[in-house]
Structure formats: C-alpha cells, structure tokens
Coordinates of C-alpha atoms in Angstrom, one line a residue:
M1 CA -4.0 11.7 0.2
S2 CA -5.2 9.4 3.0
E3 CA -4.1 5.8 2.7
L4 CA -7.7 4.8 2.8
S5 CA -9.0 7.4 0.3
R6 CA -11.3 5.8 -2.1
D7 CA -10.9 8.4 -4.9
P8 CA -10.5 6.5 -8.1
I9 CA -7.4 7.1 -10.2
A10 CA -8.3 7.5 -13.8
P11 CA -6.4 5.7 -16.6
G12 CA -3.5 7.8 -17.7
G13 CA -2.4 8.4 -14.1
W14 CA 0.6 6.9 -12.4
L15 CA 0.9 3.8 -10.2
G16 CA 4.0 3.2 -8.2
L17 CA 5.8 0.0 -7.4
L18 CA 8.5 -1.0 -5.0
G19 CA 10.5 -3.8 -6.4
G20 CA 11.8 -4.6 -9.9
G21 CA 11.4 -8.4 -10.3
Q22 CA 9.2 -10.6 -12.4
L23 CA 6.1 -9.9 -10.4
G24 CA 6.6 -6.2 -11.0
R25 CA 7.1 -6.8 -14.7
M26 CA 3.8 -8.6 -14.9
F27 CA 2.1 -5.9 -12.9
C28 CA 3.5 -3.3 -15.3
H29 CA 2.0 -5.2 -18.3
A30 CA -1.4 -5.4 -16.6
A31 CA -1.5 -1.8 -15.3
Q32 CA -0.4 -0.5 -18.7
S33 CA -3.1 -2.5 -20.5
L34 CA -5.6 -0.6 -18.3
G35 CA -4.0 2.7 -19.5
Y36 CA -1.9 3.5 -16.4
K37 CA 1.8 4.6 -16.4
V38 CA 4.0 2.8 -13.9
A39 CA 7.0 4.1 -12.0
V40 CA 9.3 1.4 -10.4
L41 CA 11.7 2.1 -7.6
D42 CA 14.4 -0.6 -7.6
P43 CA 18.1 -0.5 -6.9
A44 CA 19.0 -2.7 -9.9
A45 CA 19.8 -1.1 -13.2
D46 CA 18.2 -3.8 -15.4
G47 CA 15.5 -5.6 -13.4
P48 CA 12.6 -7.2 -15.2
A49 CA 10.1 -4.6 -14.1
A50 CA 12.5 -1.6 -14.8
M51 CA 12.8 -2.8 -18.4
V52 CA 9.1 -2.3 -19.1
A53 CA 8.1 0.5 -16.7
D54 CA 7.4 4.0 -17.8
R55 CA 9.9 5.3 -15.3
H56 CA 12.6 3.7 -13.3
I57 CA 13.8 5.4 -10.1
Q58 CA 17.1 3.6 -9.3
A59 CA 17.4 3.8 -5.6
A60 CA 17.5 1.7 -2.5
Y61 CA 14.1 0.8 -0.9
D62 CA 14.9 2.9 2.1
D63 CA 16.3 5.9 0.1
A64 CA 14.4 9.0 1.3
A65 CA 14.9 10.9 -1.9
G66 CA 13.8 8.0 -4.1
L67 CA 10.7 7.4 -2.0
A68 CA 9.9 11.1 -2.1
A69 CA 10.2 11.1 -5.9
L70 CA 7.9 8.0 -6.1
A71 CA 5.3 9.6 -3.9
E72 CA 5.4 12.9 -5.8
L73 CA 4.7 11.1 -9.0
C74 CA 2.3 8.4 -7.9
P75 CA -1.0 8.8 -5.9
A76 CA -0.9 5.0 -5.2
V77 CA 2.0 2.7 -4.5
T78 CA 2.3 -1.1 -4.0
T79 CA 5.1 -3.6 -3.6
E80 CA 6.0 -6.8 -5.5
F81 CA 7.9 -8.6 -2.7
E82 CA 7.5 -8.9 1.0
N83 CA 11.0 -7.9 2.0
V84 CA 10.6 -4.2 1.2
P85 CA 11.2 -2.3 4.5
A86 CA 7.9 -1.8 6.3
E87 CA 9.1 1.6 7.3
S88 CA 9.4 2.6 3.7
L89 CA 5.7 1.8 3.2
R90 CA 4.9 3.7 6.4
M91 CA 6.8 6.8 5.0
L92 CA 5.0 6.6 1.7
S93 CA 1.6 6.3 3.4
T94 CA 1.8 9.9 4.6
R95 CA 1.8 11.1 1.0
C96 CA 0.0 8.5 -1.1
R97 CA -2.3 5.5 -0.9
V98 CA -0.3 2.4 -0.1
S99 CA -1.4 -1.2 -0.5
P100 CA -0.7 -3.4 1.4
A101 CA -0.2 -1.3 4.5
A102 CA 3.1 -1.3 6.5
D103 CA 1.5 -2.9 9.5
A104 CA 0.2 -5.9 7.5
V105 CA 3.5 -6.4 5.7
A106 CA 5.5 -6.2 9.0
I107 CA 3.5 -9.1 10.4
V108 CA 4.1 -11.3 7.3
Q109 CA 7.8 -10.4 7.2
D110 CA 8.4 -12.2 10.4
R111 CA 7.5 -15.9 10.7
I112 CA 7.1 -15.7 14.4
A113 CA 4.7 -12.8 14.2
E114 CA 3.0 -14.4 11.3
K115 CA 2.3 -17.7 13.0
T116 CA 1.1 -15.9 16.1
F117 CA -1.3 -13.8 14.1
I118 CA -2.7 -16.7 12.2
A119 CA -3.3 -18.7 15.3
A120 CA -5.0 -15.7 16.9
Q121 CA -7.5 -15.8 14.0
G122 CA -8.5 -19.3 15.1
I123 CA -6.8 -20.9 12.1
A124 CA -4.5 -23.9 12.5
V125 CA -0.8 -23.8 11.9
A126 CA 1.9 -26.5 12.3
P127 CA 3.1 -27.1 15.8
H128 CA 6.1 -24.8 16.3
V129 CA 8.2 -22.8 18.7
A130 CA 10.0 -19.5 18.3
V131 CA 13.8 -19.8 18.5
R132 CA 15.7 -16.6 19.5
E133 CA 18.5 -18.3 21.4
E134 CA 20.0 -21.8 21.9
S135 CA 18.1 -22.3 25.1
D136 CA 14.8 -22.2 23.1
L137 CA 15.9 -25.2 21.1
R138 CA 17.1 -27.0 24.2
R139 CA 13.7 -26.6 25.7
A140 CA 11.7 -27.4 22.5
P141 CA 9.2 -30.3 22.9
D142 CA 10.5 -33.6 21.6
A143 CA 7.3 -33.7 19.4
L144 CA 8.9 -31.0 17.1
F145 CA 11.6 -33.5 16.0
P146 CA 12.1 -34.3 13.2
G147 CA 11.3 -30.7 12.1
I148 CA 12.3 -27.8 9.9
L149 CA 14.2 -24.8 11.2
K150 CA 13.3 -21.7 9.3
V151 CA 14.8 -18.2 9.7
A152 CA 12.2 -15.8 10.8
R153 CA 13.0 -13.1 8.3
L154 CA 14.2 -12.9 4.7
G155 CA 13.8 -16.5 3.7
Y156 CA 12.1 -17.5 0.4
D157 CA 12.0 -20.4 -2.1
G158 CA 13.4 -22.8 0.4
K159 CA 16.3 -20.5 1.4
G160 CA 17.0 -20.1 5.1
Q161 CA 15.6 -23.5 5.9
A162 CA 17.1 -26.7 7.2
R163 CA 15.5 -30.1 7.9
V164 CA 16.6 -31.3 11.3
K165 CA 16.1 -34.9 12.6
T166 CA 17.4 -34.2 16.1
R167 CA 17.9 -31.5 18.6
D168 CA 21.7 -31.5 18.0
E169 CA 21.1 -31.0 14.2
A170 CA 18.8 -28.1 15.1
L171 CA 21.5 -26.5 17.2
A172 CA 24.0 -26.9 14.4
A173 CA 21.6 -25.4 11.9
F174 CA 20.9 -22.5 14.2
A175 CA 24.6 -21.8 14.5
Q176 CA 24.9 -22.0 10.7
F177 CA 22.2 -19.4 10.5
K178 CA 24.4 -17.2 12.7
G179 CA 21.9 -17.3 15.6
V180 CA 19.2 -15.1 13.9
A181 CA 15.6 -15.6 15.1
C182 CA 14.1 -18.7 13.7
V183 CA 11.0 -20.9 13.9
L184 CA 11.3 -24.6 14.6
E185 CA 8.3 -26.4 13.0
A186 CA 7.3 -30.0 13.2
L187 CA 7.8 -32.1 10.1
L188 CA 4.3 -33.3 9.4
P189 CA 2.9 -36.2 7.2
L190 CA 2.1 -34.0 4.1
D191 CA -0.3 -35.2 1.4
H192 CA -0.1 -32.1 -0.8
E193 CA 0.0 -28.3 -0.8
I194 CA -2.6 -25.8 -2.0
S195 CA -2.9 -22.1 -2.1
V196 CA -5.5 -19.4 -2.4
V197 CA -4.9 -16.0 -4.1
L198 CA -7.3 -13.2 -2.9
A199 CA -7.7 -9.6 -3.8
R200 CA -9.3 -7.1 -1.3
G201 CA -10.2 -3.5 -2.1
F202 CA -10.2 -0.4 0.1
D203 CA -13.9 -0.8 0.3
G204 CA -13.5 -4.1 2.1
K205 CA -14.9 -6.2 -0.8
D206 CA -12.8 -9.2 -1.8
V207 CA -12.7 -11.8 -4.6
A208 CA -10.9 -15.1 -4.3
Y209 CA -9.4 -17.2 -7.0
P210 CA -10.0 -21.0 -7.2
V211 CA -7.7 -23.2 -5.2
S212 CA -4.4 -24.1 -6.8
R213 CA -2.8 -27.5 -6.1
N214 CA 1.0 -27.0 -6.0
V215 CA 4.1 -29.2 -6.3
H216 CA 7.4 -27.9 -5.0
R217 CA 10.9 -29.2 -5.8
D218 CA 13.9 -28.2 -3.7
G219 CA 11.7 -25.6 -2.0
I220 CA 10.7 -23.9 -5.2
L221 CA 7.3 -24.0 -6.8
A222 CA 7.4 -26.3 -9.9
V223 CA 3.8 -27.0 -10.9
S224 CA 0.4 -25.4 -10.2
T225 CA -2.8 -27.1 -11.3
V226 CA -6.2 -25.3 -11.3
V227 CA -9.5 -26.9 -12.1
G228 CA -11.9 -24.0 -11.3
D229 CA -15.5 -24.1 -10.2
T230 CA -15.8 -27.9 -10.7
D231 CA -12.8 -28.5 -8.3
P232 CA -13.9 -31.4 -6.1
S233 CA -11.4 -30.6 -3.4
P234 CA -12.9 -31.0 0.1
H235 CA -10.7 -28.1 1.3
R236 CA -11.8 -25.5 -1.3
E237 CA -14.3 -23.7 0.9
A238 CA -12.3 -23.9 4.1
A239 CA -9.1 -22.6 2.5
T240 CA -11.0 -19.8 0.8
Q241 CA -12.7 -18.8 4.1
A242 CA -9.4 -18.9 5.9
A243 CA -7.8 -16.6 3.4
R244 CA -10.6 -14.1 3.8
V245 CA -10.3 -14.2 7.6
I246 CA -6.6 -13.5 7.3
A247 CA -7.0 -10.6 4.9
R248 CA -9.7 -9.0 7.1
G249 CA -7.7 -9.6 10.2
L250 CA -4.7 -7.9 8.7
G251 CA -6.8 -5.0 7.4
Y252 CA -5.3 -6.0 4.1
H253 CA -5.8 -4.1 0.8
G254 CA -4.3 -5.6 -2.3
V255 CA -3.5 -9.1 -3.6
L256 CA -2.2 -11.8 -1.2
C257 CA -1.7 -15.5 -1.3
V258 CA -2.2 -18.0 1.6
E259 CA -0.3 -21.3 1.2
F260 CA -1.7 -24.4 3.0
F261 CA -0.5 -27.9 3.9
V262 CA -3.0 -30.7 3.5
L263 CA -2.0 -33.5 5.8
Q264 CA -2.5 -37.2 5.1
D265 CA -5.2 -37.3 7.8
G266 CA -7.1 -34.5 5.9
R267 CA -6.2 -31.6 8.2
L268 CA -5.7 -28.2 6.7
L269 CA -2.9 -26.0 8.1
V270 CA -1.7 -22.6 6.9
N271 CA 2.0 -22.6 5.9
E272 CA 2.6 -19.0 5.2
I273 CA 1.2 -15.7 3.8
A274 CA 2.6 -13.8 0.8
P275 CA 1.6 -10.1 0.8
R276 CA 1.7 -9.8 -3.0
P277 CA 0.7 -11.7 -6.1
H278 CA 2.1 -15.2 -6.1
N279 CA 3.8 -17.7 -8.3
S280 CA 0.9 -20.1 -7.9
G281 CA -1.5 -17.4 -9.3
H282 CA 0.4 -16.8 -12.5
Y283 CA -2.1 -19.1 -14.3
S284 CA -4.7 -16.3 -13.9
I285 CA -3.1 -14.4 -16.7
D286 CA -4.2 -16.9 -19.3
A287 CA -6.9 -19.0 -17.5
C288 CA -9.0 -16.4 -15.7
V289 CA -11.3 -13.5 -16.7
T290 CA -9.1 -11.1 -14.6
S291 CA -5.4 -11.8 -13.7
Q292 CA -4.0 -11.3 -10.2
F293 CA -1.9 -8.5 -11.6
E294 CA -4.9 -6.6 -13.0
Q295 CA -6.6 -7.0 -9.7
Q296 CA -3.5 -5.4 -8.0
A297 CA -3.8 -2.4 -10.3
R298 CA -7.6 -2.2 -9.7
V299 CA -7.2 -2.2 -6.0
M300 CA -4.6 0.6 -6.2
A301 CA -6.8 2.7 -8.5
C302 CA -10.0 2.0 -6.5
L303 CA -11.6 0.4 -9.5
P304 CA -14.2 -2.5 -9.0
L305 CA -12.5 -5.9 -8.7
G306 CA -12.8 -8.1 -11.7
S307 CA -14.1 -11.7 -12.0
T308 CA -11.9 -14.5 -10.9
R309 CA -13.8 -17.1 -13.0
V310 CA -11.6 -19.7 -14.6
V311 CA -12.3 -20.0 -18.3
A312 CA -10.4 -23.2 -18.7
P313 CA -8.5 -25.7 -16.5
S314 CA -4.8 -25.1 -16.5
V315 CA -1.4 -26.4 -15.5
M316 CA 1.5 -23.9 -14.9
L317 CA 5.1 -25.0 -15.2
N318 CA 7.8 -22.9 -13.6
I319 CA 10.9 -22.4 -15.8
L320 CA 14.2 -22.3 -13.8
G321 CA 17.6 -21.5 -15.1
D322 CA 18.6 -25.2 -14.8
I323 CA 17.2 -25.9 -18.3
W324 CA 19.8 -23.6 -19.9
F325 CA 22.4 -26.1 -18.6
A326 CA 20.7 -29.4 -19.5
D327 CA 23.4 -30.9 -21.7
D328 CA 26.0 -33.3 -20.3
A329 CA 28.8 -30.7 -20.6
G330 CA 26.9 -28.2 -18.5
T331 CA 27.4 -25.4 -20.9
A332 CA 24.7 -22.7 -21.3
R333 CA 22.5 -22.9 -24.3
E334 CA 19.0 -21.6 -25.2
P335 CA 16.2 -23.9 -24.5
D336 CA 14.1 -25.1 -27.5
W337 CA 11.2 -22.8 -27.1
A338 CA 9.8 -23.8 -30.5
A339 CA 9.6 -27.5 -29.5
A340 CA 7.9 -26.5 -26.2
L341 CA 5.2 -24.5 -28.0
A342 CA 4.8 -27.2 -30.7
A343 CA 4.0 -29.7 -28.0
S344 CA 0.7 -27.9 -27.3
D345 CA -1.1 -25.2 -29.2
S346 CA -2.6 -24.0 -25.9
A347 CA 0.8 -23.4 -24.2
K348 CA 1.4 -19.8 -23.3
L349 CA 5.1 -18.9 -22.7
H350 CA 6.1 -16.1 -20.3
L351 CA 9.7 -15.2 -20.0
Y352 CA 10.8 -12.6 -17.5
G353 CA 13.6 -10.8 -19.4
K354 CA 16.4 -11.8 -17.0
R355 CA 19.8 -11.4 -18.6
E356 CA 21.5 -14.3 -17.0
A357 CA 20.2 -17.8 -16.4
R358 CA 21.3 -19.5 -13.2
R359 CA 20.4 -22.8 -11.6
G360 CA 17.4 -22.4 -9.3
R361 CA 16.6 -18.9 -10.7
K362 CA 13.0 -18.3 -11.9
M363 CA 13.3 -17.3 -15.5
G364 CA 9.7 -17.7 -16.7
H365 CA 6.7 -20.0 -16.8
V366 CA 4.4 -21.8 -19.2
T367 CA 0.7 -22.0 -18.7
I368 CA -1.1 -24.8 -20.5
V369 CA -4.9 -24.5 -20.8
G370 CA -7.3 -27.2 -21.9
Q371 CA -10.9 -28.0 -22.5
S372 CA -10.6 -30.5 -19.7
L373 CA -8.1 -31.0 -16.9
A374 CA -7.0 -34.3 -18.4
Q375 CA -6.2 -32.5 -21.7
A376 CA -4.3 -29.7 -19.9
Q377 CA -2.3 -32.3 -17.9
A378 CA -1.5 -34.4 -21.0
D379 CA -0.3 -31.3 -23.0
A380 CA 1.7 -30.1 -20.0
A381 CA 3.5 -33.4 -19.9
R382 CA 4.5 -33.0 -23.5
V383 CA 5.7 -29.4 -22.9
A384 CA 7.7 -30.5 -19.9
A385 CA 9.4 -33.2 -21.9
A386 CA 10.3 -30.7 -24.6
L387 CA 11.8 -28.4 -22.1
G388 CA 13.6 -31.2 -20.2
V389 CA 11.9 -30.6 -16.9
P390 CA 10.3 -33.3 -14.7
A391 CA 6.8 -34.4 -15.7
P392 CA 4.1 -32.6 -13.8

C-alpha cells in the first residue's frame, strides 16, 4: 500500500502503533471505540498501551522482525512519541500507510533542524544558535545570555536543558551534556505559554483545536486551560494559522501540537513541535466533540476528521508521581481519589496504569469541565487541593 493511499480502513481492521506509553493507551481506547483492533510494538513488557492493546509485539523500535510483523498485520501505523527512529517509519512506509512520515519526524527530532525549518516558513522563533562544539558557544552573541542550553535530540519534559547565565556556565553545561549537539536559546521575558493541537488528513484537510493556555512546573506541563470559541486571546488566530503552515510545510499527516511562547511585549514565538497527540490536548477527551486520539485513528483509517468544537470550558491537571509521596515521611501511599472526585462532580479522572509511581513521572490527569470558565477553575482549585497539588 502506498503511504499516501486514501483507501479507507473499515472498522474491524488493524491499526498499528509504535510506542507503549500513556498516549498510546489513550489512542487504543479511542481506536477500539471506533471498532478497530490495535497492535502495539514496544520493548517494555507492561507499558500502559500494551496492557490494553489487542496485540503486543514486544520488540525494539528498530527490530526488523518486529517491524515486519507490525506491517504484516496493520495497513496503517502511527507513533505515540517523537523519539521512534525515523528509519523505522521509513521501513514501514514501504509496506503500509505511515503517519506521520519519517521525513517530518526526522525534522522534529532535532531541535536544530526544527528551528531552521520553522524559521524557513516565515514563523518567528526565539533567538538561538546551533552548538556542535565549544567554539560555537565561544562565538555565540552576547545577546543570547542569559539563555537556555538544550540538547538537540532526545530531550523532553525539561530533561536535557540547563539555564545558563553566562558563557562559562554554558560551556560547563555543554560539557555536562557530553558535548552532544545543542541549541543555545535566549531567555526571553515570558508572559505565558499556549499550544495548538491540529489534525491533518491524507487528503490535505485539517482541523485545529482551540488554543490551550498552559502552565509548566519544573519543565513539565502542570495545567492546561481551554475556553473554546469564546476565547478572547489575541493570539488565537495567529497561533492556529502558524500551526497550519507548519503542518503543510512538513507534509504532515496525523495529529501534531505546536507550542508557543507569548512574550510580555505581545510577540508570539514557536517553542517546539510535537509530532503526536500532546499532553495539552488531553482535555479534548472530555471537553470536545472529537478527541485528539480519535482524530489520530481517523487520519490513519482515512475517515473524515471530526469536529473539534469545545462543548464546555475545561481545566486539565496533570497528576505526577509526587502525590504518592506527599506525607512528611515520604512513604508511598495511594492518593485520595474519592476526595478528588467529591470536590467536583464534573471532574474526570484518567489514570495511565503505570505500576510504579515516581517523582516527576506522569501518572494520569484530571479534566474538570464547567458551564463557565470561572466554574471550571473554581472546581479545579478544589480538586487540586484534594490531591495536594499546587492550585491552578
């Protein structure tokens, strides 16, 4: 089957997934609700997606036999995280429909290539310089300090990043990162962060979700707030248009998220692209007509994309493993889920089935919907208090 074949896959058929984490688990639920069977290729024996998939192929992401088994079973394959080897996607594309394509993922996997691509689309990014060796840091403009040094590949959730006030600190951080390729990015006067999740089909049609306003703590998304069609944000149209330009420029098919910085002077800059469903789009499961995960399945199966309309304002709270260790003794104990759900009758709890809670590990999320944004925010504050997490 050609990668760009538009032949629909009827419910009852198989959809394939590279990756076994929580995004894959939620994809499985959505695809199965449409009537599809899902095969997951993942090296872990007990990942969140493997627990609920119809078949688990336990193999490395570059294992030729595993990839062949996935392609033999599934006429369409996707991925749930960006660090799957692009070459694996390229191999699969000779035998089945793959979304997103290897070339698109390869760009997004490398911060240097990603920023170069975004700028080439005429979209603003933060001032930066590629760092491949010490001399690049020594020649970096003074205006990039203070800044953030980020590894070019394999960084996520704040990992592989260091804030550096001076050139010497940047050199020390570069050495700590073992001299791998990095990007040095200027530290800018940030007002807030937003994101746009977009789904684009093989026919070139796309649908965008409303802008999500996001709060990060220690580099990890903590809270996402979505108003919907009544969102007064002055950046709503510009951010949505930028996401569309990026998707088209990449020749992208599937679900992607574009994260933005909104600076204190009102400027809008792209931070990064995620070639998959995104944490900031989890609200769509409970607050939208069609979730981001259902859109992912629809793209793969060449079904029409669904409505992204928000049916109610929402606040999503990430649940990290820290709350299992919230007592003074630091011993693990189960959070009081009953108290959290009692705090709001519109709170929807999603746990990812991970067997071990660890500090900083994403264990689940709660989405609180309300008739108004004020109600959702008030209810979210009560849920947060019940779980022992900072108020949104």
